[in-house]
Amino acid sequence: MKIIYWSQSGNTEKMARLILEGIESEGKKAELLEVSSVSLDDVKNEGILILGCPASGAEELEESEVEPFVKSLERNIQGKKVALFGSWGWGNGEWMTEWENRMKSYGATLISEGLTVQECPEGEDEDKCINFGILIAKSE
Ligand SMILES: Cc1cc2nc3c(=O)[nH]c(=O)nc-3n(C[C@H](O)[C@H](O)[C@H](O)COP(=O)(O)O)c2cc1C
């Protein structure tokens, strides 16, 4: 399993680390990778992809690294299981809904609804991230 993320101020990165903690608590392994260090070849053999990006632009994916990477998944992600997560600030979560619909239209199966946390995960939100990791681990 690979957890591939982009994070400007560390909130989505913290989510990624907590998700990893949840996966590892189930005795499973996952690799934590920044999207800038990943190419399509790295994901071709993965059955499960865990992707993280905060709400950016105006309810959009981050445009310089995440958007092109996600676009590259089109026609390369059929039959894979995908879990999406990301932090947000002030919007309505539209970026995540659109991202989910896009992944489904690419032929991926969502393991669950995308996990969204406002700003930095603390308290209950930390538990949500860990539990998301546990859910992903159990779906393997
Ligand atoms: C340029 C920019 C655009 C943003 N656009 C949105 C947005 O459209 N909707 C929203 O809810 N939050 C938006 N945010 C807030 C971030 O999603 C939020 O601060 C998030 O916690 C950042 O995550 P990160 O620390 O992983 O970078 C934006 C932040 C920045 C800097």
Short mmCIF file of N, CA and C and ligand atoms in Angstrom, two decimals, residues 6-13 54-60 87-92 119-120, ligand 1:
data_model
loop_
_atom_site.label_atom_id
_atom_site.label_comp_id
_atom_site.label_asym_id
_atom_site.label_seq_id
_atom_site.Cartn_x
_atom_site.Cartn_y
_atom_site.Cartn_z
N TRP A 6 0.10 15.38 -0.74
CA TRP A 6 0.68 16.73 -0.91
C TRP A 6 0.17 17.54 0.27
N SER A 7 1.04 18.35 0.85
CA SER A 7 0.63 19.16 1.99
C SER A 7 1.48 20.41 2.04
N GLN A 8 0.83 21.56 2.11
CA GLN A 8 1.60 22.81 2.14
C GLN A 8 2.00 23.15 3.58
N SER A 9 1.03 23.12 4.49
CA SER A 9 1.34 23.57 5.85
C SER A 9 1.32 22.43 6.87
N GLY A 10 1.29 21.18 6.39
CA GLY A 10 1.49 20.04 7.28
C GLY A 10 0.24 19.36 7.79
N ASN A 11 -0.95 19.92 7.53
CA ASN A 11 -2.16 19.31 8.08
C ASN A 11 -2.49 17.98 7.40
N THR A 12 -2.43 17.96 6.10
CA THR A 12 -2.70 16.72 5.37
C THR A 12 -1.57 15.71 5.62
N GLU A 13 -0.37 16.22 5.81
CA GLU A 13 0.75 15.33 6.14
C GLU A 13 0.50 14.65 7.50
N PRO A 54 -5.08 18.63 0.36
CA PRO A 54 -6.00 19.59 0.97
C PRO A 54 -6.86 20.30 -0.08
N ALA A 55 -7.96 20.91 0.39
CA ALA A 55 -8.74 21.78 -0.49
C ALA A 55 -7.82 22.93 -0.90
N SER A 56 -7.69 23.14 -2.21
CA SER A 56 -6.78 24.17 -2.72
C SER A 56 -7.52 25.00 -3.76
N GLY A 57 -6.86 26.03 -4.25
CA GLY A 57 -7.49 26.89 -5.25
C GLY A 57 -8.85 27.33 -4.75
N ALA A 58 -9.88 27.15 -5.57
CA ALA A 58 -11.25 27.36 -5.13
C ALA A 58 -11.93 26.00 -5.19
N GLU A 59 -11.83 25.24 -4.08
CA GLU A 59 -12.38 23.88 -4.01
C GLU A 59 -11.81 23.00 -5.11
N GLU A 60 -10.49 23.04 -5.22
CA GLU A 60 -9.83 22.23 -6.25
C GLU A 60 -8.68 21.45 -5.63
N SER A 87 -7.19 17.80 4.25
CA SER A 87 -7.59 18.84 5.18
C SER A 87 -8.23 20.00 4.41
N TRP A 88 -9.08 20.74 5.08
CA TRP A 88 -9.74 21.89 4.45
C TRP A 88 -9.81 23.04 5.45
N GLY A 89 -10.22 24.21 4.97
CA GLY A 89 -10.21 25.38 5.84
C GLY A 89 -11.56 26.03 6.04
N TRP A 90 -12.17 26.43 4.97
CA TRP A 90 -13.36 27.28 5.09
C TRP A 90 -14.45 26.92 4.07
N GLY A 91 -14.23 25.91 3.29
CA GLY A 91 -15.17 25.65 2.18
C GLY A 91 -16.28 24.69 2.55
N ASN A 92 -16.84 24.05 1.53
CA ASN A 92 -17.98 23.14 1.72
C ASN A 92 -17.64 21.70 1.37
N GLU A 119 -8.55 21.94 8.99
CA GLU A 119 -7.20 22.35 9.42
C GLU A 119 -6.43 21.17 10.04
N CYS A 120 -5.78 21.38 11.20
CA CYS A 120 -4.90 20.35 11.74
C CYS A 120 -5.69 19.31 12.55
C1 LIG B 1 -4.11 28.87 -1.75
C2 LIG B 1 -5.06 28.18 -0.81
C3 LIG B 1 -6.33 27.84 -1.26
C4 LIG B 1 -7.24 27.22 -0.40
N1 LIG B 1 -8.48 26.91 -0.86
C5 LIG B 1 -9.38 26.32 -0.02
C6 LIG B 1 -10.69 25.99 -0.47
O1 LIG B 1 -11.05 26.20 -1.63
N2 LIG B 1 -11.54 25.42 0.42
C7 LIG B 1 -11.19 25.17 1.73
O2 LIG B 1 -12.00 24.62 2.48
N3 LIG B 1 -9.95 25.46 2.18
C8 LIG B 1 -9.04 26.03 1.34
N4 LIG B 1 -7.78 26.31 1.79
C9 LIG B 1 -7.42 25.98 3.17
C10 LIG B 1 -6.60 24.69 3.24
O3 LIG B 1 -7.27 23.63 2.59
C11 LIG B 1 -6.37 24.33 4.71
O4 LIG B 1 -5.63 25.36 5.35
C12 LIG B 1 -5.66 23.01 4.89
O5 LIG B 1 -5.62 22.68 6.27
C13 LIG B 1 -4.22 23.05 4.35
O6 LIG B 1 -3.70 21.75 4.43
P1 LIG B 1 -2.13 21.47 4.41
O7 LIG B 1 -1.57 21.93 5.76
O8 LIG B 1 -2.02 19.99 4.24
O9 LIG B 1 -1.52 22.23 3.28
C14 LIG B 1 -6.86 26.93 0.94
C15 LIG B 1 -5.58 27.29 1.38
C16 LIG B 1 -4.68 27.89 0.53
C17 LIG B 1 -3.31 28.26 1.03
#
